[in-house]
Amino acid sequence: MKSLSSFPRRIYVTEPTPLQPAPRLSRLLGGPQIYIKRDDLLPGAGGGNKTRKLEFSIGDALAQGADTLITSGAIQSNHCRLTLSWARVEGLECHLVLLEPVPGAFDPEAGGNNFLYQLLGADSLRIVSGRGQAAPAMEQLARECRARGRNPYLIPVGGSNAVGATGYAACALELIAQLRQQDLQVDHLVVPSGSAGTQAGLLAGLWGAGSSLPVTGVNVSRGREPQERSVYELALQTVSRLGVESPLPRESVDCNGDYVGPGYALPTPEMMEAVGLVARSEGILLDPVYTGKAMAGTIDLIRKGVFRKGQKVVFIHTGGSPALYVHMDAFRRRFPPPPASDSAGKKR
Ligand SMILES: Cc1ncc(COP(=O)(O)O)c(C=O)c1O
C-alpha cells in the first residue's frame, strides 16, 4: 500500500480519536464488550466522520488551485456542515446543493445542520428534489462560479469517492495502531453505511494493511444488495488508488439493511431506544439518522447472539448529533422531562 503522505492532504485530524470501552452499555446488553471509536469528536464544527474524508478532498481541491467548494447532501447534511466548516478555515467559497426527500421539505428555518449552514455562512444553498438532480445542479453551479472567475472543485454527495474514502483508510490504520497499543484483539467493527465512503475506506485500509477484521455496515437508506454493490465498487476504487495489488474479496462487504425502518432519516422506535440507552449509560450522544440506527442494529445483533459474550466489538461513532435537535419533539415524548422544582420545592 502506498504511503498516505503521497496524496494531497490537509491535516485536520491532529491526534487519534479516542477508542474507549463502553462498560455500562456492555453490561446492560449482556453481550460482547463494546468499544466506541469516537469519530464524533473529530475536529470541525460539530464533529463527525466527514472531517477525515475532507482532509483528502480539500487537499485535492487546493492542489488543483481551487478557491471554491461545491458539494451536496440531504437537507440536514452533516457532510455539508463539515465541508462548509473547513471551507471557512481554508478561506474558500462554499456552495451547497441540498436534496429534498419530497418537494417542499426544505425549511429555511429548520434547526440542526440547516441552522448551522446559516451560522457558518454558506455562500449559497440550491434546493433540488430527487437524487439524480444533485450532480447536474452541482455542474450548473460550477459553470456559474467559473463565469464569475472562480475555480470551483466539486465534492460528491457525502464526500464518497476514492479521494474522500482515503480518509477512512487512514482511520483504519489509526485504529490498527490503537488496537496494538492497547493490546486489544477485537472480533468485529460496526459502522453506519450511507453514501458508502466510510465503510469502503475502512475496508480498503484494513485490506491494504493486511488485517482481516470483519466490518458490518448498518445501512441507513437502502437494502443489502444495492448498498453492498456501491460499497464494493467504491472499496475497489479506493484499493486501487492506494496502490494495493490484490483485489478486495467481495465477501468482505457486509451491509445489513434490516434497520433502515420506513426510510432515510425517518425515526424508528429501535433508533430512539438506542440513542437513549447510549446517552444514559455512557453519556454519549448518538444521532437519529446514522449512528442511532447503527447502534439499534448492533443491539439487535447482540440480542440475536450474532455478537456474543466473550467477544469484543468496536462501534465507529461517526457523529451527527446536531440532527438530534431536529427530532426533539419525538425524543421528548419518548423520554419525559425530569422532575423540576424551585428552591422552595415548588414544582416547576
Ligand atoms: C454522522 C454520519 N454517520 C455516518 C455517515 C455515513 O457515512 P457514508 O456516507 O460515508 O456511508 C454519515 C454520512 O453522511 C454521517 O453524516
mmCIF file of C-alpha atoms and ligand atoms in Angstrom:
data_model
loop_
_atom_site.group_PDB
_atom_site.id
_atom_site.type_symbol
_atom_site.label_atom_id
_atom_site.label_comp_id
_atom_site.label_asym_id
_atom_site.label_seq_id
_atom_site.Cartn_x
_atom_site.Cartn_y
_atom_site.Cartn_z
ATOM 1 C CA MET A 1 0.000 0.000 0.000
ATOM 2 C CA LYS A 2 1.238 3.499 -0.860
ATOM 3 C CA SER A 3 2.103 5.832 1.972
ATOM 4 C CA LEU A 4 -0.852 8.158 2.591
ATOM 5 C CA SER A 5 1.626 11.024 2.558
ATOM 6 C CA SER A 6 1.865 10.558 -1.219
ATOM 7 C CA PHE A 7 -1.646 12.043 -1.649
ATOM 8 C CA PRO A 8 -2.591 15.723 -1.414
ATOM 9 C CA ARG A 9 -3.928 16.149 2.110
ATOM 10 C CA ARG A 10 -4.737 18.844 4.629
ATOM 11 C CA ILE A 11 -4.155 17.814 8.233
ATOM 12 C CA TYR A 12 -7.316 18.398 10.264
ATOM 13 C CA VAL A 13 -7.020 15.308 12.495
ATOM 14 C CA THR A 14 -4.047 16.074 14.688
ATOM 15 C CA GLU A 15 -4.420 13.132 17.074
ATOM 16 C CA PRO A 16 -6.208 9.771 17.079
ATOM 17 C CA THR A 17 -9.818 9.908 18.219
ATOM 18 C CA PRO A 18 -10.368 8.003 21.490
ATOM 19 C CA LEU A 19 -11.097 4.284 21.369
ATOM 20 C CA GLN A 20 -12.952 3.825 24.614
ATOM 21 C CA PRO A 21 -14.682 0.925 26.351
ATOM 22 C CA ALA A 22 -18.419 1.222 26.985
ATOM 23 C CA PRO A 23 -18.649 -0.939 30.129
ATOM 24 C CA ARG A 24 -22.108 0.129 31.319
ATOM 25 C CA LEU A 25 -23.678 -0.290 27.891
ATOM 26 C CA SER A 26 -21.949 -3.679 27.509
ATOM 27 C CA ARG A 27 -23.258 -4.788 30.908
ATOM 28 C CA LEU A 28 -26.815 -3.667 30.143
ATOM 29 C CA LEU A 29 -26.822 -5.651 26.902
ATOM 30 C CA GLY A 30 -25.144 -8.715 28.405
ATOM 31 C CA GLY A 31 -23.235 -9.494 25.205
ATOM 32 C CA PRO A 32 -19.771 -8.634 23.921
ATOM 33 C CA GLN A 33 -17.527 -5.933 25.294
ATOM 34 C CA ILE A 34 -18.356 -2.830 23.271
ATOM 35 C CA TYR A 35 -15.730 -0.234 22.440
ATOM 36 C CA ILE A 36 -16.600 3.087 20.832
ATOM 37 C CA LYS A 37 -14.258 4.808 18.382
ATOM 38 C CA ARG A 38 -15.102 8.460 18.982
ATOM 39 C CA ASP A 39 -15.047 9.947 15.495
ATOM 40 C CA ASP A 40 -17.885 12.148 16.723
ATOM 41 C CA LEU A 41 -15.086 14.043 18.494
ATOM 42 C CA LEU A 42 -13.180 14.799 15.294
ATOM 43 C CA PRO A 43 -12.373 18.494 14.754
ATOM 44 C CA GLY A 44 -14.594 20.631 12.521
ATOM 45 C CA ALA A 45 -17.815 22.400 13.599
ATOM 46 C CA GLY A 46 -19.997 19.813 15.350
ATOM 47 C CA GLY A 47 -17.541 16.914 14.741
ATOM 48 C CA GLY A 48 -18.069 13.708 12.789
ATOM 49 C CA ASN A 49 -16.710 11.430 10.099
ATOM 50 C CA LYS A 50 -16.593 13.809 7.140
ATOM 51 C CA THR A 51 -13.548 15.615 8.528
ATOM 52 C CA ARG A 52 -11.416 12.557 7.696
ATOM 53 C CA LYS A 53 -12.670 12.495 4.103
ATOM 54 C CA LEU A 54 -12.277 16.253 3.729
ATOM 55 C CA GLU A 55 -8.569 16.111 4.617
ATOM 56 C CA PHE A 56 -8.136 14.426 1.237
ATOM 57 C CA SER A 57 -10.963 16.063 -0.754
ATOM 58 C CA ILE A 58 -9.922 19.587 0.218
ATOM 59 C CA GLY A 59 -6.242 18.633 -0.092
ATOM 60 C CA ASP A 60 -7.002 17.616 -3.682
ATOM 61 C CA ALA A 61 -9.022 20.797 -4.289
ATOM 62 C CA LEU A 62 -6.185 23.038 -3.099
ATOM 63 C CA ALA A 63 -3.621 21.046 -5.096
ATOM 64 C CA GLN A 64 -5.721 21.907 -8.162
ATOM 65 C CA GLY A 65 -5.797 25.593 -7.272
ATOM 66 C CA ALA A 66 -9.497 25.651 -6.336
ATOM 67 C CA ASP A 67 -10.881 28.656 -4.494
ATOM 68 C CA THR A 68 -14.489 27.416 -4.229
ATOM 69 C CA LEU A 69 -16.073 24.193 -2.949
ATOM 70 C CA ILE A 70 -19.387 22.851 -4.227
ATOM 71 C CA THR A 71 -20.927 19.836 -2.588
ATOM 72 C CA SER A 72 -24.256 18.164 -1.958
ATOM 73 C CA GLY A 73 -26.173 16.287 0.697
ATOM 74 C CA ALA A 74 -29.573 15.844 2.296
ATOM 75 C CA ILE A 75 -31.347 18.911 3.664
ATOM 76 C CA GLN A 76 -29.895 18.081 7.108
ATOM 77 C CA SER A 77 -26.448 17.061 5.917
ATOM 78 C CA ASN A 78 -23.530 16.574 8.293
ATOM 79 C CA HIS A 79 -21.289 16.387 5.245
ATOM 80 C CA CYS A 80 -22.430 19.809 4.009
ATOM 81 C CA ARG A 81 -21.987 21.282 7.506
ATOM 82 C CA LEU A 82 -18.424 19.978 7.761
ATOM 83 C CA THR A 83 -17.447 20.909 4.199
ATOM 84 C CA LEU A 84 -18.637 24.419 4.963
ATOM 85 C CA SER A 85 -16.818 24.475 8.293
ATOM 86 C CA TRP A 86 -13.467 23.504 6.700
ATOM 87 C CA ALA A 87 -14.096 25.868 3.781
ATOM 88 C CA ARG A 88 -14.258 28.678 6.361
ATOM 89 C CA VAL A 89 -10.928 27.547 7.836
ATOM 90 C CA GLU A 90 -9.334 27.427 4.379
ATOM 91 C CA GLY A 91 -10.830 30.720 3.187
ATOM 92 C CA LEU A 92 -12.766 29.060 0.345
ATOM 93 C CA GLU A 93 -16.208 29.919 -1.023
ATOM 94 C CA CYS A 94 -18.697 27.130 -0.328
ATOM 95 C CA HIS A 95 -21.968 26.397 -2.146
ATOM 96 C CA LEU A 96 -24.339 23.616 -1.099
ATOM 97 C CA VAL A 97 -26.821 21.610 -3.171
ATOM 98 C CA LEU A 98 -29.448 20.215 -0.803
ATOM 99 C CA LEU A 99 -31.583 17.244 -1.762
ATOM 100 C CA GLU A 100 -35.177 17.349 -0.598
ATOM 101 C CA PRO A 101 -36.711 13.904 0.018
ATOM 102 C CA VAL A 102 -40.027 15.322 -1.229
ATOM 103 C CA PRO A 103 -40.628 18.682 -2.923
ATOM 104 C CA GLY A 104 -41.189 21.394 -0.317
ATOM 105 C CA ALA A 105 -39.441 19.534 2.536
ATOM 106 C CA PHE A 106 -36.688 22.160 2.832
ATOM 107 C CA ASP A 107 -37.489 24.589 5.634
ATOM 108 C CA PRO A 108 -35.113 27.565 5.786
ATOM 109 C CA GLU A 109 -35.987 27.952 9.463
ATOM 110 C CA ALA A 110 -35.240 24.351 10.458
ATOM 111 C CA GLY A 111 -32.744 23.687 13.261
ATOM 112 C CA GLY A 112 -29.841 21.249 13.384
ATOM 113 C CA ASN A 113 -27.426 21.326 10.447
ATOM 114 C CA ASN A 114 -29.739 23.593 8.495
ATOM 115 C CA PHE A 115 -29.311 26.305 11.120
ATOM 116 C CA LEU A 116 -25.550 25.715 11.071
ATOM 117 C CA TYR A 117 -25.376 26.328 7.282
ATOM 118 C CA GLN A 118 -26.669 29.778 8.123
ATOM 119 C CA LEU A 119 -24.373 30.336 11.116
ATOM 120 C CA LEU A 120 -21.288 29.176 9.212
ATOM 121 C CA GLY A 121 -22.248 31.473 6.352
ATOM 122 C CA ALA A 122 -22.841 29.201 3.365
ATOM 123 C CA ASP A 123 -22.330 31.252 0.204
ATOM 124 C CA SER A 124 -25.469 29.770 -1.352
ATOM 125 C CA LEU A 125 -27.964 26.919 -0.977
ATOM 126 C CA ARG A 126 -29.575 25.324 -4.006
ATOM 127 C CA ILE A 127 -32.510 23.064 -3.261
ATOM 128 C CA VAL A 128 -33.273 20.128 -5.569
ATOM 129 C CA SER A 129 -35.656 17.157 -5.382
ATOM 130 C CA GLY A 130 -34.663 13.670 -6.482
ATOM 131 C CA ARG A 131 -31.257 12.014 -6.205
ATOM 132 C CA GLY A 132 -30.442 12.316 -9.924
ATOM 133 C CA GLN A 133 -30.672 16.112 -9.631
ATOM 134 C CA ALA A 134 -27.641 16.679 -7.386
ATOM 135 C CA ALA A 135 -24.859 16.169 -9.931
ATOM 136 C CA PRO A 136 -26.416 18.370 -12.668
ATOM 137 C CA ALA A 137 -27.157 21.073 -10.080
ATOM 138 C CA MET A 138 -23.529 20.997 -8.908
ATOM 139 C CA GLU A 139 -22.324 21.239 -12.542
ATOM 140 C CA GLN A 140 -24.632 24.176 -13.160
ATOM 141 C CA LEU A 141 -23.321 25.936 -10.043
ATOM 142 C CA ALA A 142 -19.753 25.251 -11.187
ATOM 143 C CA ARG A 143 -20.496 26.923 -14.541
ATOM 144 C CA GLU A 144 -21.919 29.930 -12.714
ATOM 145 C CA CYS A 145 -18.837 30.126 -10.467
ATOM 146 C CA ARG A 146 -16.472 29.907 -13.452
ATOM 147 C CA ALA A 147 -18.422 32.695 -15.171
ATOM 148 C CA ARG A 148 -17.609 34.828 -12.095
ATOM 149 C CA GLY A 149 -13.916 33.976 -12.469
ATOM 150 C CA ARG A 150 -13.809 31.394 -9.665
ATOM 151 C CA ASN A 151 -12.145 27.987 -9.792
ATOM 152 C CA PRO A 152 -14.646 25.539 -8.251
ATOM 153 C CA TYR A 153 -13.966 21.987 -7.033
ATOM 154 C CA LEU A 154 -16.859 19.520 -6.783
ATOM 155 C CA ILE A 155 -17.056 17.087 -3.874
ATOM 156 C CA PRO A 156 -19.686 14.360 -4.466
ATOM 157 C CA VAL A 157 -22.562 13.602 -2.064
ATOM 158 C CA GLY A 158 -21.106 12.535 1.278
ATOM 159 C CA GLY A 159 -17.542 13.009 0.004
ATOM 160 C CA SER A 160 -17.877 9.429 -1.181
ATOM 161 C CA ASN A 161 -15.393 8.904 -3.982
ATOM 162 C CA ALA A 162 -11.977 7.245 -3.797
ATOM 163 C CA VAL A 163 -10.359 10.555 -2.793
ATOM 164 C CA GLY A 164 -12.662 11.023 0.222
ATOM 165 C CA ALA A 165 -12.717 7.344 1.167
ATOM 166 C CA THR A 166 -8.933 7.547 1.563
ATOM 167 C CA GLY A 167 -9.712 9.377 4.819
ATOM 168 C CA TYR A 168 -11.294 6.212 6.201
ATOM 169 C CA ALA A 169 -8.365 4.117 5.012
ATOM 170 C CA ALA A 170 -6.360 6.476 7.245
ATOM 171 C CA CYS A 171 -8.839 5.752 10.052
ATOM 172 C CA ALA A 172 -8.309 2.001 9.578
ATOM 173 C CA LEU A 173 -4.546 2.484 10.022
ATOM 174 C CA GLU A 174 -5.136 4.661 13.081
ATOM 175 C CA LEU A 175 -7.418 2.028 14.596
ATOM 176 C CA ILE A 176 -4.993 -0.826 13.911
ATOM 177 C CA ALA A 177 -2.240 1.131 15.684
ATOM 178 C CA GLN A 178 -4.559 1.866 18.628
ATOM 179 C CA LEU A 179 -5.580 -1.764 18.978
ATOM 180 C CA ARG A 180 -1.911 -2.739 19.019
ATOM 181 C CA GLN A 181 -1.060 -0.064 21.615
ATOM 182 C CA GLN A 182 -3.969 -1.071 23.842
ATOM 183 C CA ASP A 183 -3.169 -4.766 23.294
ATOM 184 C CA LEU A 184 -6.766 -5.361 22.222
ATOM 185 C CA GLN A 185 -7.898 -8.187 19.988
ATOM 186 C CA VAL A 186 -11.301 -7.291 18.606
ATOM 187 C CA ASP A 187 -13.696 -9.512 16.691
ATOM 188 C CA HIS A 188 -15.788 -7.053 14.723
ATOM 189 C CA LEU A 189 -16.249 -3.450 13.612
ATOM 190 C CA VAL A 190 -19.682 -1.871 13.135
ATOM 191 C CA VAL A 191 -20.190 1.350 11.174
ATOM 192 C CA PRO A 192 -23.197 3.200 9.726
ATOM 193 C CA SER A 193 -23.326 2.916 5.930
ATOM 194 C CA GLY A 194 -24.880 5.723 3.863
ATOM 195 C CA SER A 195 -23.154 7.120 0.782
ATOM 196 C CA ALA A 196 -20.652 4.262 1.254
ATOM 197 C CA GLY A 197 -17.333 6.120 1.603
ATOM 198 C CA THR A 198 -16.797 5.436 5.287
ATOM 199 C CA GLN A 199 -17.265 1.677 5.062
ATOM 200 C CA ALA A 200 -15.449 1.446 1.701
ATOM 201 C CA GLY A 201 -12.471 3.403 3.026
ATOM 202 C CA LEU A 202 -12.267 1.299 6.185
ATOM 203 C CA LEU A 203 -12.392 -1.910 4.140
ATOM 204 C CA ALA A 204 -9.717 -0.642 1.744
ATOM 205 C CA GLY A 205 -7.423 0.463 4.575
ATOM 206 C CA LEU A 206 -7.818 -2.783 6.516
ATOM 207 C CA TRP A 207 -7.205 -4.835 3.364
ATOM 208 C CA GLY A 208 -4.173 -2.757 2.414
ATOM 209 C CA ALA A 209 -2.753 -3.214 5.909
ATOM 210 C CA GLY A 210 -3.303 -6.983 5.786
ATOM 211 C CA SER A 211 -5.993 -7.012 8.508
ATOM 212 C CA SER A 212 -8.872 -9.452 8.277
ATOM 213 C CA LEU A 213 -11.008 -7.676 10.884
ATOM 214 C CA PRO A 214 -14.650 -8.093 9.753
ATOM 215 C CA VAL A 215 -16.716 -4.938 9.219
ATOM 216 C CA THR A 216 -20.507 -4.770 9.291
ATOM 217 C CA GLY A 217 -22.117 -1.712 7.754
ATOM 218 C CA VAL A 218 -25.570 -0.898 9.077
ATOM 219 C CA ASN A 219 -27.486 0.720 6.233
ATOM 220 C CA VAL A 220 -29.354 3.958 6.756
ATOM 221 C CA SER A 221 -31.149 4.268 3.441
ATOM 222 C CA ARG A 222 -31.037 1.136 1.275
ATOM 223 C CA GLY A 223 -31.370 -2.626 1.326
ATOM 224 C CA ARG A 224 -28.477 -5.075 1.432
ATOM 225 C CA GLU A 225 -27.940 -5.617 -2.318
ATOM 226 C CA PRO A 226 -27.678 -2.046 -3.619
ATOM 227 C CA GLN A 227 -25.657 -0.931 -0.609
ATOM 228 C CA GLU A 228 -23.175 -3.799 -0.895
ATOM 229 C CA ARG A 229 -22.787 -3.049 -4.607
ATOM 230 C CA SER A 230 -21.937 0.589 -4.025
ATOM 231 C CA VAL A 231 -19.642 -0.108 -1.040
ATOM 232 C CA TYR A 232 -17.796 -2.796 -3.018
ATOM 233 C CA GLU A 233 -17.410 -0.640 -6.112
ATOM 234 C CA LEU A 234 -16.018 2.261 -4.097
ATOM 235 C CA ALA A 235 -13.807 -0.013 -1.973
ATOM 236 C CA LEU A 236 -12.251 -1.434 -5.163
ATOM 237 C CA GLN A 237 -11.589 2.078 -6.488
ATOM 238 C CA THR A 238 -10.044 3.043 -3.154
ATOM 239 C CA VAL A 239 -7.894 -0.102 -3.003
ATOM 240 C CA SER A 240 -6.656 0.743 -6.480
ATOM 241 C CA ARG A 241 -5.940 4.389 -5.530
ATOM 242 C CA LEU A 242 -3.969 3.123 -2.535
ATOM 243 C CA GLY A 243 -1.859 1.009 -4.872
ATOM 244 C CA VAL A 244 -2.825 -2.298 -3.271
ATOM 245 C CA GLU A 245 -2.215 -5.030 -5.846
ATOM 246 C CA SER A 246 -4.634 -7.754 -4.717
ATOM 247 C CA PRO A 247 -8.342 -7.027 -5.221
ATOM 248 C CA LEU A 248 -10.552 -6.891 -2.155
ATOM 249 C CA PRO A 249 -12.723 -10.030 -1.879
ATOM 250 C CA ARG A 250 -16.437 -9.417 -2.440
ATOM 251 C CA GLU A 251 -17.249 -11.440 0.707
ATOM 252 C CA SER A 252 -15.612 -8.803 2.898
ATOM 253 C CA VAL A 253 -18.538 -6.445 2.192
ATOM 254 C CA ASP A 254 -21.412 -6.894 4.628
ATOM 255 C CA CYS A 255 -24.195 -4.292 4.658
ATOM 256 C CA ASN A 256 -27.150 -5.044 6.872
ATOM 257 C CA GLY A 257 -30.364 -3.430 5.588
ATOM 258 C CA ASP A 258 -32.628 -4.536 8.449
ATOM 259 C CA TYR A 259 -32.569 -1.304 10.453
ATOM 260 C CA VAL A 260 -33.453 1.397 7.907
ATOM 261 C CA GLY A 261 -37.117 1.401 9.005
ATOM 262 C CA PRO A 262 -39.503 3.459 6.837
ATOM 263 C CA GLY A 263 -36.641 5.310 5.121
ATOM 264 C CA TYR A 264 -33.624 7.592 5.284
ATOM 265 C CA ALA A 265 -33.730 9.983 8.237
ATOM 266 C CA LEU A 266 -37.127 8.671 9.362
ATOM 267 C CA PRO A 267 -37.057 7.689 13.042
ATOM 268 C CA THR A 268 -37.644 4.125 14.254
ATOM 269 C CA PRO A 269 -38.533 3.069 17.826
ATOM 270 C CA GLU A 270 -35.344 0.979 17.931
ATOM 271 C CA MET A 271 -33.233 4.011 16.982
ATOM 272 C CA MET A 272 -34.894 6.022 19.767
ATOM 273 C CA GLU A 273 -34.179 3.238 22.265
ATOM 274 C CA ALA A 274 -30.531 3.024 21.156
ATOM 275 C CA VAL A 275 -29.955 6.790 21.362
ATOM 276 C CA GLY A 276 -31.493 6.892 24.862
ATOM 277 C CA LEU A 277 -29.584 3.842 26.086
ATOM 278 C CA VAL A 278 -26.177 5.125 24.984
ATOM 279 C CA ALA A 279 -26.868 8.625 26.324
ATOM 280 C CA ARG A 280 -27.976 7.293 29.692
ATOM 281 C CA SER A 281 -25.349 4.583 30.128
ATOM 282 C CA GLU A 282 -22.251 6.213 28.642
ATOM 283 C CA GLY A 283 -23.085 9.924 28.411
ATOM 284 C CA ILE A 284 -22.501 9.805 24.650
ATOM 285 C CA LEU A 285 -24.801 11.461 22.111
ATOM 286 C CA LEU A 286 -25.573 9.373 19.040
ATOM 287 C CA ASP A 287 -27.648 10.792 16.180
ATOM 288 C CA PRO A 288 -31.086 9.835 14.827
ATOM 289 C CA VAL A 289 -30.095 9.288 11.165
ATOM 290 C CA TYR A 290 -26.858 7.274 11.193
ATOM 291 C CA THR A 291 -25.359 6.158 14.487
ATOM 292 C CA GLY A 292 -28.728 5.694 16.235
ATOM 293 C CA LYS A 293 -29.811 3.196 13.586
ATOM 294 C CA ALA A 294 -26.361 1.574 13.506
ATOM 295 C CA MET A 295 -26.479 1.135 17.279
ATOM 296 C CA ALA A 296 -30.043 -0.232 17.028
ATOM 297 C CA GLY A 297 -28.606 -2.814 14.626
ATOM 298 C CA THR A 298 -25.718 -3.587 16.982
ATOM 299 C CA ILE A 299 -28.123 -4.086 19.891
ATOM 300 C CA ASP A 300 -30.353 -6.367 17.839
ATOM 301 C CA LEU A 301 -27.390 -8.420 16.624
ATOM 302 C CA ILE A 302 -26.311 -8.814 20.258
ATOM 303 C CA ARG A 303 -29.822 -9.874 21.272
ATOM 304 C CA LYS A 304 -29.853 -12.401 18.437
ATOM 305 C CA GLY A 305 -26.490 -13.797 19.571
ATOM 306 C CA VAL A 306 -24.605 -12.797 16.412
ATOM 307 C CA PHE A 307 -22.256 -10.704 18.590
ATOM 308 C CA ARG A 308 -21.666 -12.805 21.717
ATOM 309 C CA LYS A 309 -20.352 -12.644 25.255
ATOM 310 C CA GLY A 310 -16.589 -13.069 25.262
ATOM 311 C CA GLN A 311 -16.210 -11.114 22.022
ATOM 312 C CA LYS A 312 -15.109 -7.520 21.544
ATOM 313 C CA VAL A 313 -16.936 -5.230 19.115
ATOM 314 C CA VAL A 314 -15.820 -1.745 18.056
ATOM 315 C CA PHE A 315 -18.625 0.649 17.159
ATOM 316 C CA ILE A 316 -17.436 3.535 14.983
ATOM 317 C CA HIS A 317 -19.292 6.612 16.213
ATOM 318 C CA THR A 318 -19.355 8.769 13.099
ATOM 319 C CA GLY A 319 -21.020 11.802 14.729
ATOM 320 C CA GLY A 320 -24.159 13.640 13.607
ATOM 321 C CA SER A 321 -25.565 14.828 16.940
ATOM 322 C CA PRO A 322 -26.757 18.237 15.573
ATOM 323 C CA ALA A 323 -29.621 16.287 13.952
ATOM 324 C CA LEU A 324 -30.911 15.316 17.426
ATOM 325 C CA TYR A 325 -32.355 18.797 17.726
ATOM 326 C CA VAL A 326 -34.432 18.294 14.591
ATOM 327 C CA HIS A 327 -36.243 15.411 16.289
ATOM 328 C CA MET A 328 -36.516 16.946 19.740
ATOM 329 C CA ASP A 329 -40.295 16.524 19.960
ATOM 330 C CA ALA A 330 -40.163 12.785 19.305
ATOM 331 C CA PHE A 331 -37.331 12.315 21.826
ATOM 332 C CA ARG A 332 -39.188 14.392 24.424
ATOM 333 C CA ARG A 333 -42.252 12.178 24.079
ATOM 334 C CA ARG A 334 -40.126 9.035 24.417
ATOM 335 C CA PHE A 335 -38.012 10.389 27.325
ATOM 336 C CA PRO A 336 -40.226 12.606 29.501
ATOM 337 C CA PRO A 337 -38.548 15.561 31.233
ATOM 338 C CA PRO A 338 -37.096 15.037 34.736
ATOM 339 C CA PRO A 339 -38.969 16.489 37.738
ATOM 340 C CA ALA A 340 -38.105 20.158 38.258
ATOM 341 C CA SER A 341 -38.760 22.373 41.267
ATOM 342 C CA ASP A 342 -37.737 25.763 42.587
ATOM 343 C CA SER A 343 -35.603 26.195 45.726
ATOM 344 C CA ALA A 344 -38.726 26.057 47.924
ATOM 345 C CA GLY A 345 -39.593 22.661 46.468
ATOM 346 C CA LYS A 346 -42.452 24.010 44.373
ATOM 347 C CA LYS A 347 -42.981 22.080 41.163
ATOM 348 C CA ARG A 348 -41.836 23.915 38.018
HETATM 349 C C1 LIG B 1 -22.946 11.144 11.124
HETATM 350 C C2 LIG B 1 -22.760 10.287 9.936
HETATM 351 N N1 LIG B 1 -22.501 8.994 10.103
HETATM 352 C C3 LIG B 1 -22.360 8.150 9.073
HETATM 353 C C4 LIG B 1 -22.466 8.593 7.789
HETATM 354 C C5 LIG B 1 -22.354 7.603 6.687
HETATM 355 O O1 LIG B 1 -21.135 7.695 6.047
HETATM 356 P P1 LIG B 1 -21.081 7.390 4.498
HETATM 357 O O2 LIG B 1 -21.982 8.363 3.825
HETATM 358 O O3 LIG B 1 -19.643 7.572 4.179
HETATM 359 O O4 LIG B 1 -21.546 5.991 4.296
HETATM 360 C C6 LIG B 1 -22.732 9.947 7.541
HETATM 361 C C7 LIG B 1 -22.889 10.442 6.170
HETATM 362 O O5 LIG B 1 -23.395 11.470 5.888
HETATM 363 C C8 LIG B 1 -22.880 10.809 8.642
HETATM 364 O O6 LIG B 1 -23.147 12.110 8.465
#
